[in-house]
mmCIF file of C-alpha atoms in Angstrom:
data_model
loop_
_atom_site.group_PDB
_atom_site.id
_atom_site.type_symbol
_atom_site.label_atom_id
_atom_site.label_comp_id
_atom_site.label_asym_id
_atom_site.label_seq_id
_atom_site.Cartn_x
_atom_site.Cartn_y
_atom_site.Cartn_z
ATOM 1 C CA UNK C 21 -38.453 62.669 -11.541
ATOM 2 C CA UNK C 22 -36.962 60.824 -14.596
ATOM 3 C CA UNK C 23 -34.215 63.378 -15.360
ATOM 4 C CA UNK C 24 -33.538 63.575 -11.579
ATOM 5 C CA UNK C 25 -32.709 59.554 -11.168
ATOM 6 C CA UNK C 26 -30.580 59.967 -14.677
ATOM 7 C CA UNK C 27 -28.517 62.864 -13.177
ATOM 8 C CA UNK C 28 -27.870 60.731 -10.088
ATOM 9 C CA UNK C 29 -26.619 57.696 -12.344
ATOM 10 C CA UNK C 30 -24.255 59.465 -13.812
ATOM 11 C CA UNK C 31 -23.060 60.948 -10.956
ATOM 12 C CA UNK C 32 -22.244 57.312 -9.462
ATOM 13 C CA UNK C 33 -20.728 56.258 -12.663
ATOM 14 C CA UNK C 34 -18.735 59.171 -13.070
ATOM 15 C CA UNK C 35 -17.186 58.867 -9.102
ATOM 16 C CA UNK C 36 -16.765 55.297 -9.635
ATOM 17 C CA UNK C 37 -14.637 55.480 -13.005
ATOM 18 C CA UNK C 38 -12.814 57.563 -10.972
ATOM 19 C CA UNK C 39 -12.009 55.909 -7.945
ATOM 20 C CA UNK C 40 -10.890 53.386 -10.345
ATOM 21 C CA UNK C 41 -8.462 55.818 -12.347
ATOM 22 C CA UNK C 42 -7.141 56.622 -9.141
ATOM 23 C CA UNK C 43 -6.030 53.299 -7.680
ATOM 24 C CA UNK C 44 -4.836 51.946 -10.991
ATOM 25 C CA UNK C 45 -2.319 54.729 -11.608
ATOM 26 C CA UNK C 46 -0.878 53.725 -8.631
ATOM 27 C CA UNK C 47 -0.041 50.370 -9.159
ATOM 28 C CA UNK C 48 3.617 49.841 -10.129
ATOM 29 C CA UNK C 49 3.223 48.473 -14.110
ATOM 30 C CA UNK C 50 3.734 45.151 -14.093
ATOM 31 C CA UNK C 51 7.530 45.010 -15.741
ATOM 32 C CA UNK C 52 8.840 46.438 -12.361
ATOM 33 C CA UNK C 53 7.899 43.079 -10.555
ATOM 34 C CA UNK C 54 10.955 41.813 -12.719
ATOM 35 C CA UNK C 55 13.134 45.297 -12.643
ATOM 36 C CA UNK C 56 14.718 47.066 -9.740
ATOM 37 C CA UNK C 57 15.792 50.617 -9.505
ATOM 38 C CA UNK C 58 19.414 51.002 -10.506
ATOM 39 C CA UNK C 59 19.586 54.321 -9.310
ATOM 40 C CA UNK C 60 17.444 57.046 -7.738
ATOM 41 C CA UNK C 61 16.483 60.525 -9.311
ATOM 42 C CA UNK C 62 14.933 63.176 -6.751
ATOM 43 C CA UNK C 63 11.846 64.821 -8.218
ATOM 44 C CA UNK C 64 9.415 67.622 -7.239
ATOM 45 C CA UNK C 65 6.394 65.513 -7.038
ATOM 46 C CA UNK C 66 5.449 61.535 -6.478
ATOM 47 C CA UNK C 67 2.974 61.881 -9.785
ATOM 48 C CA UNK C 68 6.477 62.470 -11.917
ATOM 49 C CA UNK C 69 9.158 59.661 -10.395
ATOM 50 C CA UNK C 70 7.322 56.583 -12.216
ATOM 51 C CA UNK C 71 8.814 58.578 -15.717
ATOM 52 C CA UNK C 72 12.366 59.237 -13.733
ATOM 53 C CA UNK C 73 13.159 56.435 -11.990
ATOM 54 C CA UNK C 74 15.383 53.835 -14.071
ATOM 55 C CA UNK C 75 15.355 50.103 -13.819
ATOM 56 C CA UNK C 76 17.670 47.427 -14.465
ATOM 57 C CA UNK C 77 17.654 43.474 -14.912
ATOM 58 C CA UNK C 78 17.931 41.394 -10.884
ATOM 59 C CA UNK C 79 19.900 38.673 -11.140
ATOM 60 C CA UNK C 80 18.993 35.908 -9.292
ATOM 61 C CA UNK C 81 22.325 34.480 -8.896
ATOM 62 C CA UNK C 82 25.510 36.063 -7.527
ATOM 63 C CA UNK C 83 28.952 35.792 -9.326
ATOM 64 C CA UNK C 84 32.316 36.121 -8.243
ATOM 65 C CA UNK C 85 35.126 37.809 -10.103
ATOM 66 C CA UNK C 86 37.750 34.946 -10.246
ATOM 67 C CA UNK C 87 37.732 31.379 -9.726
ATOM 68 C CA UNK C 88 40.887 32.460 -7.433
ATOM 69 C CA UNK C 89 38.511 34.269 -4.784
ATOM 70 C CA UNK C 90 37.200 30.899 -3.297
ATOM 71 C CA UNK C 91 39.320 29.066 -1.073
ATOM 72 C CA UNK C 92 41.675 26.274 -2.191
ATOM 73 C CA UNK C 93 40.679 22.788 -1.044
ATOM 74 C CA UNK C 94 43.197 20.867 -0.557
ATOM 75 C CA UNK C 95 41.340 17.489 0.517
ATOM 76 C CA UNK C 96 41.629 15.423 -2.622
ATOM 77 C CA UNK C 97 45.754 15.691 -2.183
ATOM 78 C CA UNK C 98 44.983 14.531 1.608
ATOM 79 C CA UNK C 99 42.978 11.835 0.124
ATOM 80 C CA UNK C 100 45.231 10.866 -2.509
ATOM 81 C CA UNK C 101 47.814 11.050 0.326
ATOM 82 C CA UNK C 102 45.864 8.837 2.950
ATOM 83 C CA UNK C 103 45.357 6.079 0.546
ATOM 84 C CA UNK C 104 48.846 6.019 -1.081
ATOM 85 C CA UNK C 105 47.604 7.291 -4.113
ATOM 86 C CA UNK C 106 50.922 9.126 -5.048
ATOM 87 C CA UNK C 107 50.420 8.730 -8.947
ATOM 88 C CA UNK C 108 47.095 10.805 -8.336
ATOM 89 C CA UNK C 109 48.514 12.968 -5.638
ATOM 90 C CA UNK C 110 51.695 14.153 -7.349
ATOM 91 C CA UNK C 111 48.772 15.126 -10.348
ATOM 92 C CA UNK C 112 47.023 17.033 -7.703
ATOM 93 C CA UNK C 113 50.021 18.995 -6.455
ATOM 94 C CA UNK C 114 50.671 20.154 -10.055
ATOM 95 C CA UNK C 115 47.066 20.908 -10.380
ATOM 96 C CA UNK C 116 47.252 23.209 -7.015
ATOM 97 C CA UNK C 117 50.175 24.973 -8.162
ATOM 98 C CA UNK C 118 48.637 25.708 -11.050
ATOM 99 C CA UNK C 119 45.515 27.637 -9.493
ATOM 100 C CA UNK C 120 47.645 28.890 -6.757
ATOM 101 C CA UNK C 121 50.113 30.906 -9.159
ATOM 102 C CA UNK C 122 47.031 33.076 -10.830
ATOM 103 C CA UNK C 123 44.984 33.723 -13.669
ATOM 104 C CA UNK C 124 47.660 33.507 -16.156
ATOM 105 C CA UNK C 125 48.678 30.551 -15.092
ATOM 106 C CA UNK C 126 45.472 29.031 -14.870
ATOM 107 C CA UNK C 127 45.113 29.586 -18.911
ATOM 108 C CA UNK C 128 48.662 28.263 -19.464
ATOM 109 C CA UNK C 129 48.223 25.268 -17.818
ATOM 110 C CA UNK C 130 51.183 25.190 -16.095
ATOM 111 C CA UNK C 131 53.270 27.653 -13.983
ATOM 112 C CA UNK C 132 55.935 30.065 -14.787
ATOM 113 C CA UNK C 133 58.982 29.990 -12.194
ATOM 114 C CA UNK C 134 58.503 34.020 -11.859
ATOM 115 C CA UNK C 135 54.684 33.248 -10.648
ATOM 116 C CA UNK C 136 55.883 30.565 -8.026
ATOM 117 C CA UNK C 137 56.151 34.363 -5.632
ATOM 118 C CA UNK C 138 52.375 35.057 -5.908
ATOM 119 C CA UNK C 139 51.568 31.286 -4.240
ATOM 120 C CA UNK C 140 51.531 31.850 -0.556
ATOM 121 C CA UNK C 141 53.590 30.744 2.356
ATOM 122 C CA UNK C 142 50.306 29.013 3.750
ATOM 123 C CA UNK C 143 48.992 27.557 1.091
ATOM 124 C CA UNK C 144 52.509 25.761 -0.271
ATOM 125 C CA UNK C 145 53.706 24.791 3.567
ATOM 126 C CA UNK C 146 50.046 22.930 3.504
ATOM 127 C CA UNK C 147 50.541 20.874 0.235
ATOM 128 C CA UNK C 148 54.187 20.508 2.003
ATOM 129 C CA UNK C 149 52.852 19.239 5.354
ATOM 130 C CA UNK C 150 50.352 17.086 3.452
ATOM 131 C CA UNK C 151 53.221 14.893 2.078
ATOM 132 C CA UNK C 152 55.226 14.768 4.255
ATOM 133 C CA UNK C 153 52.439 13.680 6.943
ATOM 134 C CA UNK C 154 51.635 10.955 4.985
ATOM 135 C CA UNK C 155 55.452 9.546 3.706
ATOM 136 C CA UNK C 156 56.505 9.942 7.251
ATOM 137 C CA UNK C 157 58.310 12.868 6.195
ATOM 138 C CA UNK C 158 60.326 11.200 3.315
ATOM 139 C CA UNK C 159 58.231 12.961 0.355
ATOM 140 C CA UNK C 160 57.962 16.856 0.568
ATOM 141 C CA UNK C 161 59.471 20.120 -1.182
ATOM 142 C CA UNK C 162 61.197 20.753 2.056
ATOM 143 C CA UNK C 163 62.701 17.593 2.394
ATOM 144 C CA UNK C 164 63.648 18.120 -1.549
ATOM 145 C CA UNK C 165 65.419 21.879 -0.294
ATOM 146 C CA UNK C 166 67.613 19.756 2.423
ATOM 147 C CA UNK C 167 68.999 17.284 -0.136
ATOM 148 C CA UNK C 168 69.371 20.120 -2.604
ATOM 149 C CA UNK C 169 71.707 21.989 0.162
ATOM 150 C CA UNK C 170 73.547 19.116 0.956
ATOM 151 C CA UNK C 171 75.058 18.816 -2.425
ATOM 152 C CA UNK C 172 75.517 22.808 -2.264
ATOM 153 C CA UNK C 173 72.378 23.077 -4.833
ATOM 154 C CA UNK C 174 73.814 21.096 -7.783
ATOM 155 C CA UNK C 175 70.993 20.005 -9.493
ATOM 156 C CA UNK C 176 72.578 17.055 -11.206
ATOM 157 C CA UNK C 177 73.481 15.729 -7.936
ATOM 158 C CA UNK C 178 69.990 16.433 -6.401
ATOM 159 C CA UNK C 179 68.450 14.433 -9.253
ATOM 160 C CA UNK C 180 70.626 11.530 -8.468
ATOM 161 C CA UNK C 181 70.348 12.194 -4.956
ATOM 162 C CA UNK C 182 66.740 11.750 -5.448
ATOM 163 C CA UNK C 183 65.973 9.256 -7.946
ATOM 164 C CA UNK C 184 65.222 11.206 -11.113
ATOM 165 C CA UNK C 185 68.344 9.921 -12.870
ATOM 166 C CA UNK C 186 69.483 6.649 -13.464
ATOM 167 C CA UNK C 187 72.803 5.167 -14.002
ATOM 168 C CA UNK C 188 73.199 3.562 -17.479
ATOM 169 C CA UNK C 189 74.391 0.387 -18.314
ATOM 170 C CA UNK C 190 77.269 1.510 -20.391
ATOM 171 C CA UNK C 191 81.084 0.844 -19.895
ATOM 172 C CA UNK C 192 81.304 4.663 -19.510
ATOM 173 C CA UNK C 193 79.535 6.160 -16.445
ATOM 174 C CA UNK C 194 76.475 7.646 -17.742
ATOM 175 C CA UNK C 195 72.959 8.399 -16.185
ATOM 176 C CA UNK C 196 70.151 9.912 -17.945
ATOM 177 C CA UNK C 197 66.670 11.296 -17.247
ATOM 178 C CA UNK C 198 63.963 8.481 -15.652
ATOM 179 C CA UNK C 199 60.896 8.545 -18.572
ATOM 180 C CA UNK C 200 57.356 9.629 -17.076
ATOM 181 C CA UNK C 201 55.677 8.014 -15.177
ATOM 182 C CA UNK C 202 56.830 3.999 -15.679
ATOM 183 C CA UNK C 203 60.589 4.488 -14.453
ATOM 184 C CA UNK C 204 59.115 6.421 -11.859
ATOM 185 C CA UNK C 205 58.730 5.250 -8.147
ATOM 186 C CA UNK C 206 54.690 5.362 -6.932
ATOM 187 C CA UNK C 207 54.886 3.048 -4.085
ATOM 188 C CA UNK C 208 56.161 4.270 -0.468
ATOM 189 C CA UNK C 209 58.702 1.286 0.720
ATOM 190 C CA UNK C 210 62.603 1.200 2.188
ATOM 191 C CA UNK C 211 63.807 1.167 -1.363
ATOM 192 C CA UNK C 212 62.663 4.635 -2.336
ATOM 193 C CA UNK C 213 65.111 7.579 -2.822
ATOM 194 C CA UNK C 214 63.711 10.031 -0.192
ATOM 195 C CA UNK C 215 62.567 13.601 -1.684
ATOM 196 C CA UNK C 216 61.759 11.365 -4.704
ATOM 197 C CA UNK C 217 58.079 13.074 -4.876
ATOM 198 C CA UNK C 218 56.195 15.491 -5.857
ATOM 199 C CA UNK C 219 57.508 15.782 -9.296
ATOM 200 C CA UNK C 220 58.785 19.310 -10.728
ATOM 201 C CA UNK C 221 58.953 19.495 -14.462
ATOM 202 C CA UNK C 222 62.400 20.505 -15.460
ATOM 203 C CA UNK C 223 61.963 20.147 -19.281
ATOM 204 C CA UNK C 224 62.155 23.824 -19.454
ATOM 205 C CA UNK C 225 64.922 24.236 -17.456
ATOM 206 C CA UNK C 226 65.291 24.219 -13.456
ATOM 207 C CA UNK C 227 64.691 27.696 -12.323
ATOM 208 C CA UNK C 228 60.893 26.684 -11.499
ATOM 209 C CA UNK C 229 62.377 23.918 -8.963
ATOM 210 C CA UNK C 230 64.930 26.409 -7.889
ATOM 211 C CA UNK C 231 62.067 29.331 -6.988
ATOM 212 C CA UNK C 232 60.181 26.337 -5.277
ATOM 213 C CA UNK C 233 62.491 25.157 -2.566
ATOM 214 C CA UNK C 234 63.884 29.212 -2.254
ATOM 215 C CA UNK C 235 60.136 29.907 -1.383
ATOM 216 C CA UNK C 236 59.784 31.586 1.937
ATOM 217 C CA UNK C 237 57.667 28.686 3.197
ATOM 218 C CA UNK C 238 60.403 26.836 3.847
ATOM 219 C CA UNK C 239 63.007 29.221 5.439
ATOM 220 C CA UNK C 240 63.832 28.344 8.752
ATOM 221 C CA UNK C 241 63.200 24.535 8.485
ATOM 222 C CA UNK C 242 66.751 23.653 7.894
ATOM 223 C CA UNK C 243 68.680 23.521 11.379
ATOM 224 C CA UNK C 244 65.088 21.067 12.038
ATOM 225 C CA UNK C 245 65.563 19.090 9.070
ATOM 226 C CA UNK C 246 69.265 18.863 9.638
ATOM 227 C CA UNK C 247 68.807 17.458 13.079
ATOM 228 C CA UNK C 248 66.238 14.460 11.571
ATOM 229 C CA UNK C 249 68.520 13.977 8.701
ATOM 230 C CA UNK C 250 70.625 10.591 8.949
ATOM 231 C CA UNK C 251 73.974 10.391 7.537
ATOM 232 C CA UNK C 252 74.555 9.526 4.183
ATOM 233 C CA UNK C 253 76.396 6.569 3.022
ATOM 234 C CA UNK C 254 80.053 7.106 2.285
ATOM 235 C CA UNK C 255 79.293 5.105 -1.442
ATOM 236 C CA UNK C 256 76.447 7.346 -2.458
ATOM 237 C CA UNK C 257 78.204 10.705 -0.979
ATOM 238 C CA UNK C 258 81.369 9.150 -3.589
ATOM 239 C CA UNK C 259 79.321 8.852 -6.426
ATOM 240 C CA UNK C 260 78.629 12.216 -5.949
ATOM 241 C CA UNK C 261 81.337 14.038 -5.502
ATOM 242 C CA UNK C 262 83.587 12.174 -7.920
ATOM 243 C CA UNK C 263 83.646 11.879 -11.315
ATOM 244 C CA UNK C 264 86.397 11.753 -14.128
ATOM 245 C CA UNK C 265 84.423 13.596 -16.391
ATOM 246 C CA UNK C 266 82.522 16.776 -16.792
ATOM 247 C CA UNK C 267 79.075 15.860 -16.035
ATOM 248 C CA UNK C 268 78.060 17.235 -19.770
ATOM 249 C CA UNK C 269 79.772 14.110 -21.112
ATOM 250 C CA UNK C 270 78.174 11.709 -19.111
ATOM 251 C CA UNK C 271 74.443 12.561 -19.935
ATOM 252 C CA UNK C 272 72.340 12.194 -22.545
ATOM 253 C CA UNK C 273 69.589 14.631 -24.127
ATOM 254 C CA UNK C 274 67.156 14.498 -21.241
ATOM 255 C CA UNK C 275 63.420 13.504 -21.456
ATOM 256 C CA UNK C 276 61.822 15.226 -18.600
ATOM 257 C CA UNK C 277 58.843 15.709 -19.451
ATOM 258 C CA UNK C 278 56.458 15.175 -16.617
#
């Protein structure tokens, strides 16, 4: 009777420990509640894959590749804009450009005149729009492109035309380079030049102003423009157009440096 009730005790143990061998080896361990499978290996039988199967680190957070995937905003110039901010907003616009052109530029810090093709139509006729909504349409680069055609793309005489240059007080007639920002022009009022912002740094020469008003953004404005444009008075268009001297002795070193 004894060794009978023995026998059945173990028996119970033994089919409990079982069960409970059973259901434990097939619980997932408890690293995979932190690992996913990072690829899948086919195997005979399901007592095998737990040793197969490889796991990998899930991130919790997803990256892009580039800053430049994300869409430009272009609000703060609009806000600069609205509140005739155009210290801030001329900032802003160099800032845009800046992202706009790339990666390369981006770690420069300021744009190359060969990277002014990878900036979209859209994105540079927005920034273009922007300012001129807001100057009623005497600030823009397209406005900038029709003065620079009307003196047949002489730079010298689009800096005049514009403001960047100033006439010396010196017997001879001399201008030189406005210094950035004071002998600048911030406020919007009936005494300044038209086209006079946004800034373009020509320090290193002017072929990254050039390859901004030859962008494609702007083709096809200029029968508009020319229609809109007032004529010019007959003592600026001679101050122009005539001068003694070759322009290289009536200018000093610049400083354009902005």
């Amino acid at each position: 009777m004894t060794t009978n009730s023995l026998r059945s005790l173990h028996h119970h143990q033994y089919s409990f420990l079982k069960r409970l061998s059973t259901s434990e080896s097939t619980l997932p361990p408890p690293s995979s509640l932190f690992l996913k499978p990072s690829s899948s290996t086919s195997t005979t039988n399901t007592l095998s894959s737990s040793s197969t199967t490889t796991f990998s680190l899930s991130s919790t957070t997803s990256s892009t590749t580039s800053t430049t995937s994300q869409p430009i905003s272009f609000d703060t110039l609009q806000h600069h804009l609205s509140t005739q901010n155009f210290r801030q907003a001329d900032e802003e616009t160099r800032s845009l450009l800046i992202v706009l052109a790339g990666e390369a530029a981006q770690k420069r810090g300021y744009v190359f005149f060969s990277e002014v093709q990878f900036i979209s139509e859209a994105d540079l006729k927005a920034i273009d729009d922007l300012w001129k909504q807001y100057s009623n349409k005497k600030f823009g680069y397209s406005v900038q492109k029709r003065l620079w055609q009307k003196v047949n793309k002489d730079f010298t005489k689009f800096f005049l035309k514009v403001g960047w240059m100033k006439k010396l007080d010196t017997e001879v007639e001399q201008y030189n380079y406005r210094a950035f920002p004071n002998e600048f022009v911030w406020e919007l009022n009936d005494e300044t030049p038209e086209g006079h912002l946004p800034l373009t740094n020509a320090l290193r020469g002017t072929q990254l102003l050039n390859c901004i008003l030859s962008h494609p953004a702007f083709e096809g404005q200029e029968q508009e423009q020319e229609q809109e444009q007032e004529a010019e008075p007959e003592g600026v268009k001679g101050n122009l157009r005539d001068g003694p001297k070759p322009l290289s002795d009536r200018f000093f070193k610049p400083d354009y440096s902005f």
